[in-house]
C-alpha positions as CSV (number, residue, x, y, z in Angstrom):
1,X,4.1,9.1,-0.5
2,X,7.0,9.9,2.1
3,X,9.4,7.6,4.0
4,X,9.8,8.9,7.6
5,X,12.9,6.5,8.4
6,X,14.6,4.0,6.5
7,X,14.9,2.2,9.8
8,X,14.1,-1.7,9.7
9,X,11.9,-3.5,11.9
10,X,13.8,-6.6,13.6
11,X,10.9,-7.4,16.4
12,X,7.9,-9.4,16.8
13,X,6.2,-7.2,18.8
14,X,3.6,-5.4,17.3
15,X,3.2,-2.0,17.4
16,X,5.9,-1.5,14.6
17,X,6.7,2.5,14.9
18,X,4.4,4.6,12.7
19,X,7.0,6.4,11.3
20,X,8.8,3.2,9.9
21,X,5.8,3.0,7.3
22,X,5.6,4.7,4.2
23,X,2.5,7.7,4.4
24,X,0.3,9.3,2.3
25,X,-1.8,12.5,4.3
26,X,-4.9,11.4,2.1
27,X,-5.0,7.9,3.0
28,X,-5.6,6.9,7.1
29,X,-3.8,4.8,9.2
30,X,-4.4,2.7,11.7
31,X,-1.7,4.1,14.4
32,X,0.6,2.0,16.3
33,X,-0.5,1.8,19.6
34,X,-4.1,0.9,18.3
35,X,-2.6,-1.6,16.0
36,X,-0.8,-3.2,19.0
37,X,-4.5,-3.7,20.9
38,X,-6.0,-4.8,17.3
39,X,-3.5,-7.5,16.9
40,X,-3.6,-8.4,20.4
41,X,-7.4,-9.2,19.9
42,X,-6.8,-11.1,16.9
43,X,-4.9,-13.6,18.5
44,X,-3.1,-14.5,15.2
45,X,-1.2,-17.6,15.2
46,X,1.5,-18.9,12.1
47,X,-0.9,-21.3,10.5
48,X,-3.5,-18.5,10.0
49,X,-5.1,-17.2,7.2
50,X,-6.0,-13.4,7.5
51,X,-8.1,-11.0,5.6
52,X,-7.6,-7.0,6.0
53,X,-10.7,-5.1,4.6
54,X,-10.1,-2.0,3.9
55,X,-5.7,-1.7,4.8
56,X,-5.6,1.6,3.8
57,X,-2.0,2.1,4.6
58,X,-1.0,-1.0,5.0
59,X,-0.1,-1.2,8.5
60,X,-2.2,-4.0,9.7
61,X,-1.5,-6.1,7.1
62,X,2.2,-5.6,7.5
63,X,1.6,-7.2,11.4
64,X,-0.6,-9.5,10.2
65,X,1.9,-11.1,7.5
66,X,4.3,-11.0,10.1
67,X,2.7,-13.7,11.8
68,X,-0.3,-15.4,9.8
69,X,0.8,-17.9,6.4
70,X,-1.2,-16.4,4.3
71,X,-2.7,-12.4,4.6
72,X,-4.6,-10.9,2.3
73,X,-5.5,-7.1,1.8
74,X,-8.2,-5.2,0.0
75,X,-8.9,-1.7,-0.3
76,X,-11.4,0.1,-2.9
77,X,-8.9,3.2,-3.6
78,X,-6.1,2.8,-5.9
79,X,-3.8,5.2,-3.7
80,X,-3.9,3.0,-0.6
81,X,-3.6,-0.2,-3.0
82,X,-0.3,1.2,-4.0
83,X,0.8,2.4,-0.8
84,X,0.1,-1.1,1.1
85,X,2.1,-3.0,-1.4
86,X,4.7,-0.7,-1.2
87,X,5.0,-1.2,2.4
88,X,4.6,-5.1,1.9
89,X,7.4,-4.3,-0.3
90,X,9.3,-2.6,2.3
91,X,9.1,-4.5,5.2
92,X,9.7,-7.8,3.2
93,X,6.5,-10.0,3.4
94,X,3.7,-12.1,1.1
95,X,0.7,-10.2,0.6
96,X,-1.9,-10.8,-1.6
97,X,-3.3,-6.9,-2.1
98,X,-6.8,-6.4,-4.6
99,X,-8.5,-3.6,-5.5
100,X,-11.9,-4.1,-4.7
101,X,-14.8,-2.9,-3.2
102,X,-16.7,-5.0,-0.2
103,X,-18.3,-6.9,0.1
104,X,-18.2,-8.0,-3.9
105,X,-14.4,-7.8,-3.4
106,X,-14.3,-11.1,-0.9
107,X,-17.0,-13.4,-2.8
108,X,-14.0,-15.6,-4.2
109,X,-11.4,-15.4,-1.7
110,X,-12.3,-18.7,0.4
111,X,-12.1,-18.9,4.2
112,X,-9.9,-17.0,7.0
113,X,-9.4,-18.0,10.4
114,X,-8.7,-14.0,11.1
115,X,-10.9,-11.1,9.5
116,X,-10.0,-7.5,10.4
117,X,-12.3,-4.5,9.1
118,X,-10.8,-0.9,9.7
119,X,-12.3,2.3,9.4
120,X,-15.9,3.3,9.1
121,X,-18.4,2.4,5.9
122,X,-21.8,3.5,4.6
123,X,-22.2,-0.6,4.0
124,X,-20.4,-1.8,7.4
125,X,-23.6,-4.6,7.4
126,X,-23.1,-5.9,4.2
127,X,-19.4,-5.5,5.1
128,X,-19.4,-7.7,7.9
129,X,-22.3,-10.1,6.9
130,X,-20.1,-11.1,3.8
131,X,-16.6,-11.5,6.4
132,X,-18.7,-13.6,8.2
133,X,-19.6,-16.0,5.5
134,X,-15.5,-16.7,5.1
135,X,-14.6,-16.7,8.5
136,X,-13.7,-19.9,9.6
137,X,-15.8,-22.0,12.8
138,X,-13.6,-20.7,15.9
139,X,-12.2,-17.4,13.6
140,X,-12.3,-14.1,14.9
141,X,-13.7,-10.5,13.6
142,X,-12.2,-7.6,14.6
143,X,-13.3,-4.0,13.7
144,X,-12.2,-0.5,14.6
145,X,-14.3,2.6,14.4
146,X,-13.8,6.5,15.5
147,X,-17.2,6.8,15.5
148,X,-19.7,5.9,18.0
149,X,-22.3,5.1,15.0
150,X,-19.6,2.7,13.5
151,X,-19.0,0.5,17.0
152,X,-22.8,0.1,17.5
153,X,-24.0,-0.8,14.5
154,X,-20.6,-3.1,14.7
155,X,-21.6,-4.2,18.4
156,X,-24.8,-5.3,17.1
157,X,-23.9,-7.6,14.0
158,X,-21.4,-9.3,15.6
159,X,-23.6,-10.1,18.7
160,X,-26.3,-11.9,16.4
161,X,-23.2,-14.4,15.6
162,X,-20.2,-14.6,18.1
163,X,-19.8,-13.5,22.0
164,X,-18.5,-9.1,21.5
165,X,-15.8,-7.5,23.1
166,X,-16.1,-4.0,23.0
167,X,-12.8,-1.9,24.5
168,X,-12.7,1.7,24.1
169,X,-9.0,3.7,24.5
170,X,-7.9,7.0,23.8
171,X,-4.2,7.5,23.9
172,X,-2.4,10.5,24.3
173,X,1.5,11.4,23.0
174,X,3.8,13.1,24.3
175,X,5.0,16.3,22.5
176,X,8.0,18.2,23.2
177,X,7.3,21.9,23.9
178,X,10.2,24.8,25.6
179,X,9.2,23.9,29.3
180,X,8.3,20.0,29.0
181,X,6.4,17.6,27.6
182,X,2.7,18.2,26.7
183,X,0.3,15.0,26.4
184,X,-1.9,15.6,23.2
185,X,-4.4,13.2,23.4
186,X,-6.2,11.6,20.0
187,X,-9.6,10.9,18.9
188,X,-11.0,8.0,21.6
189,X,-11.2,4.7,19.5
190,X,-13.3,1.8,19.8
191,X,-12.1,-2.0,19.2
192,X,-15.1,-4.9,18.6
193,X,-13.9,-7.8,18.9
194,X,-15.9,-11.4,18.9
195,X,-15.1,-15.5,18.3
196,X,-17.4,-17.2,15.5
197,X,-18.3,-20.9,16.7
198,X,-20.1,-21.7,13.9
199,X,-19.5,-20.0,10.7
């Protein structure tokens, strides 16, 4: 685990530099400009009650605690446990972080009015049937996926329950080489996104 800055965050803007966050090579990251469209569709407000499946690093659930009441955070490897509460730690918020696998890991953990699933799963149904049972009427599911796999099979459970947003973005940084700047671009990533009426 490595500390890229010991810089703080004072903003409310997401998109909270990834460097700022505590890293481990073996355990992914959902990176900063993504994060900033992910919380964006969330539409978190202070009185919210969030639920991070699968927070890996951490980062999400550091935005999301920045703005929701309550956030909680699960994750099935140990590494990534430890890294998102040390982050939690760092940048000062209340997280409730478990060690679980979903979908068994949410079966006690009541409602949320905002659910956010990262990453890819061999289970993403049972994954997101189970988030649907505690999201609250009017809550909304967000999911991220690399792979093209992931966001239809995602596409297609949340369209059985709640109205889909699909946006699909691949962002490119700039990286300093002898002449200029060179744009390298990352892998394209896609952001499902719905609204749950009736829960």
């Amino acid at each position: 685990m490595k500390e890229r800055s010991s810089q703080k965050w004072e903003f409310r803007t997401p998109g909270i530099p990834d460097s700022l966050f505590l890293r481990d090579e073996e355990i992914p990251m959902t990176k900063e400009e993504i994060r900033s469209l992910v919380m964006s569709k969330l539409r978190l407000r202070e009185d919210h009650e969030a639920l991070d499946i699968g927070c890996g690093t951490g980062s999400v659930t550091v935005e999301m605690a920045l703005i929701a009441k309550r956030v909680v955070g699960i994750d099935n490897n140990p590494k990534a446990v430890e890294l998102t509460k040390a982050n939690v730690s760092k940048f000062g918020v209340n997280v409730d972080v478990i060690q679980g696998h979903a979908p068994e890991a949410l079966k006690d953990l009541g409602k949320f009015d905002r659910i956010f699933i990262g990453g890819g799963s061999d289970i993403l149904e049972e994954i997101v049937m189970e988030a649907l049972n505690h999201l609250k009427s009017g809550g909304r599911i967000v999911i991220d996926a690399i792979l093209l796999e992931t966001a239809t099979r995602a596409v297609s459970l949340l369209s059985e329950r709640a109205e889909v947003e699909v946006t699909q973005v691949t962002i490119s940084k700039g990286m300093k080489t002898k002449n200029g700047t060179a744009m390298i671009a990352r892998n394209p990533v896609f952001i499902i996104s719905g609204e749950v009426n009736e829960a």
